[in-house]
């Protein structure tokens, strides 16, 4: 019997990005979208176009690049949002607008301050307007988990009539238990049968996001919304890798269903997201945690040696994890070993990109004794996600006497010309950033600063993330990677400025930032 496909709707770039500290810049989002396409997700929710110029820019670029997945933008049920979404995805081969409004009594009364009738009118208007941009419109009943089922039916009838083909029922606050989600989905999918696809979007506040999604599939949902590594608002969303592997490993139960996911791309995708966001999955996280395939106890190790199936229900290679490759690179490793490693880590680079990455690898190998997989992932990802380098840090000198005033001298290259200047600051990083501001003439306001070591040891690479607002405009993310934390910080700051300048036109067109 032909299996039914469960559509995988990935919202790592939208709901995932709403995780505190998970912001990504345009180049990083493009890289992630390309990997999600390789993974085989059906729909990529690339962002929320009206949220900020940065979101719009990223969605627009992803729409131009992705070919095999549908590219989607979120939009509140407001004309301006729907228009921004429609414009951002205009060039996509397959496109979808995902519009939503809250349907629970508590959200309608206190958040929206609207009567149910008005909510239906707004939803219908949004869907009708969205259909003027695209054929594929998804409508979400925000907080469906706490909404009245009669009202869910009424609003679904209205939006389906207006042209929505997917009805999403989010458990926005992660409140529901599996049997309750199952009952809601069963009733709604029977009610809308043949008229729309029922989708679920389960948050993980009670740790039930994945269980709720699986129960929904059993009861008629044919689309699940999820994120890599379970990123998302608060406790996150249902994790894509857990849903997909549960469907695969328990195909005896889910025998009628399949997905388009190439599970061998799960691990590379998870590592890419962790490298870019700096948010590591917890070590004991199912499927992709560092310990997910580690067998510590003697009894387990003994069993594994006799027959792997004693303690292993998933083969690491099924998710693209090569447990046999323990090769650590160092300064004597040649280009061939490096290239081989890139292939094993899931990077598909042309010769020129391999050469550039190899150059950076050699510089690092001179200063760092052992280079681990995560170092290489960070190095290559950093190289691939750089904005056009309008400004480039050449060197940095710090003069920080513990009793004195922190000061820094920075040399920057622009169009082949080197400029040097110095500044004092409240602290060393402040002095570095102020010196950069003096040279470039842009006033940066640092909104967030984060430093993470990439691998272990005293010589670990520092991965610095900054969030900077230039000239009072919406903040931009920048990343810098170096053994020297201060140099990594300077590079992150310049990276943010380069991203800002490369989308300066967009900022003028769309200067407002919206908070969801
Ligand atoms: O959790 C939620 O309700 C959402 C909607 C916008 C789909 O993220
Ligand atoms: Zn959500």
mmCIF file of C-alpha atoms and ligand atoms in Angstrom, residues 9 11 14-15 18 45 74-76 98-102 107 111 138-144 168-174 201-203 225 233-234 237 516, ligand 1:
data_model
loop_
_atom_site.group_PDB
_atom_site.id
_atom_site.type_symbol
_atom_site.label_atom_id
_atom_site.label_comp_id
_atom_site.label_asym_id
_atom_site.label_seq_id
_atom_site.Cartn_x
_atom_site.Cartn_y
_atom_site.Cartn_z
ATOM 1 C CA UNK A 9 7.225 22.130 7.984
ATOM 2 C CA UNK A 11 10.252 26.657 11.453
ATOM 3 C CA UNK A 14 11.237 31.654 12.398
ATOM 4 C CA UNK A 15 9.994 30.137 15.675
ATOM 5 C CA UNK A 18 12.641 33.375 18.600
ATOM 6 C CA UNK A 45 9.358 28.918 7.194
ATOM 7 C CA UNK A 74 4.730 34.219 8.547
ATOM 8 C CA UNK A 75 2.298 37.169 8.617
ATOM 9 C CA UNK A 76 -0.119 38.426 11.237
ATOM 10 C CA UNK A 98 1.302 31.551 6.681
ATOM 11 C CA UNK A 99 -1.082 33.948 8.367
ATOM 12 C CA UNK A 100 -2.439 33.678 11.874
ATOM 13 C CA UNK A 101 -4.649 35.204 14.524
ATOM 14 C CA UNK A 102 -5.420 34.045 18.048
ATOM 15 C CA UNK A 107 -6.085 35.766 23.720
ATOM 16 C CA UNK A 111 -4.431 40.386 23.793
ATOM 17 C CA UNK A 138 -1.847 28.370 5.575
ATOM 18 C CA UNK A 139 -3.986 29.718 8.370
ATOM 19 C CA UNK A 140 -3.079 29.231 12.047
ATOM 20 C CA UNK A 141 -5.512 29.467 14.927
ATOM 21 C CA UNK A 142 -3.010 30.729 17.467
ATOM 22 C CA UNK A 143 -3.503 29.060 20.875
ATOM 23 C CA UNK A 144 -5.780 26.466 19.262
ATOM 24 C CA UNK A 168 -2.688 24.758 11.586
ATOM 25 C CA UNK A 169 -3.717 24.087 15.190
ATOM 26 C CA UNK A 170 -0.870 25.285 17.417
ATOM 27 C CA UNK A 171 -0.583 24.321 21.037
ATOM 28 C CA UNK A 172 1.048 27.710 21.466
ATOM 29 C CA UNK A 173 1.711 27.428 25.187
ATOM 30 C CA UNK A 174 2.506 23.704 25.261
ATOM 31 C CA UNK A 201 2.601 23.066 15.897
ATOM 32 C CA UNK A 202 3.382 21.866 19.400
ATOM 33 C CA UNK A 203 5.401 23.791 21.935
ATOM 34 C CA UNK A 225 5.633 21.990 12.313
ATOM 35 C CA UNK A 233 10.029 30.166 22.037
ATOM 36 C CA UNK A 234 10.513 29.368 25.741
ATOM 37 C CA UNK A 237 9.109 23.417 19.649
ATOM 38 C CA UNK A 516 5.627 39.163 17.825
HETATM 39 O O1 LIG B 1 3.127 29.019 18.606
HETATM 40 C C1 LIG B 1 2.385 29.573 17.779
HETATM 41 O O2 LIG B 1 1.168 29.689 17.948
HETATM 42 C C2 LIG B 1 3.003 30.115 16.589
HETATM 43 C C3 LIG B 1 2.085 30.581 15.519
HETATM 44 C C4 LIG B 1 2.475 31.911 15.003
HETATM 45 C C5 LIG B 1 1.990 29.543 14.448
HETATM 46 O O3 LIG B 1 4.211 30.118 16.458
#
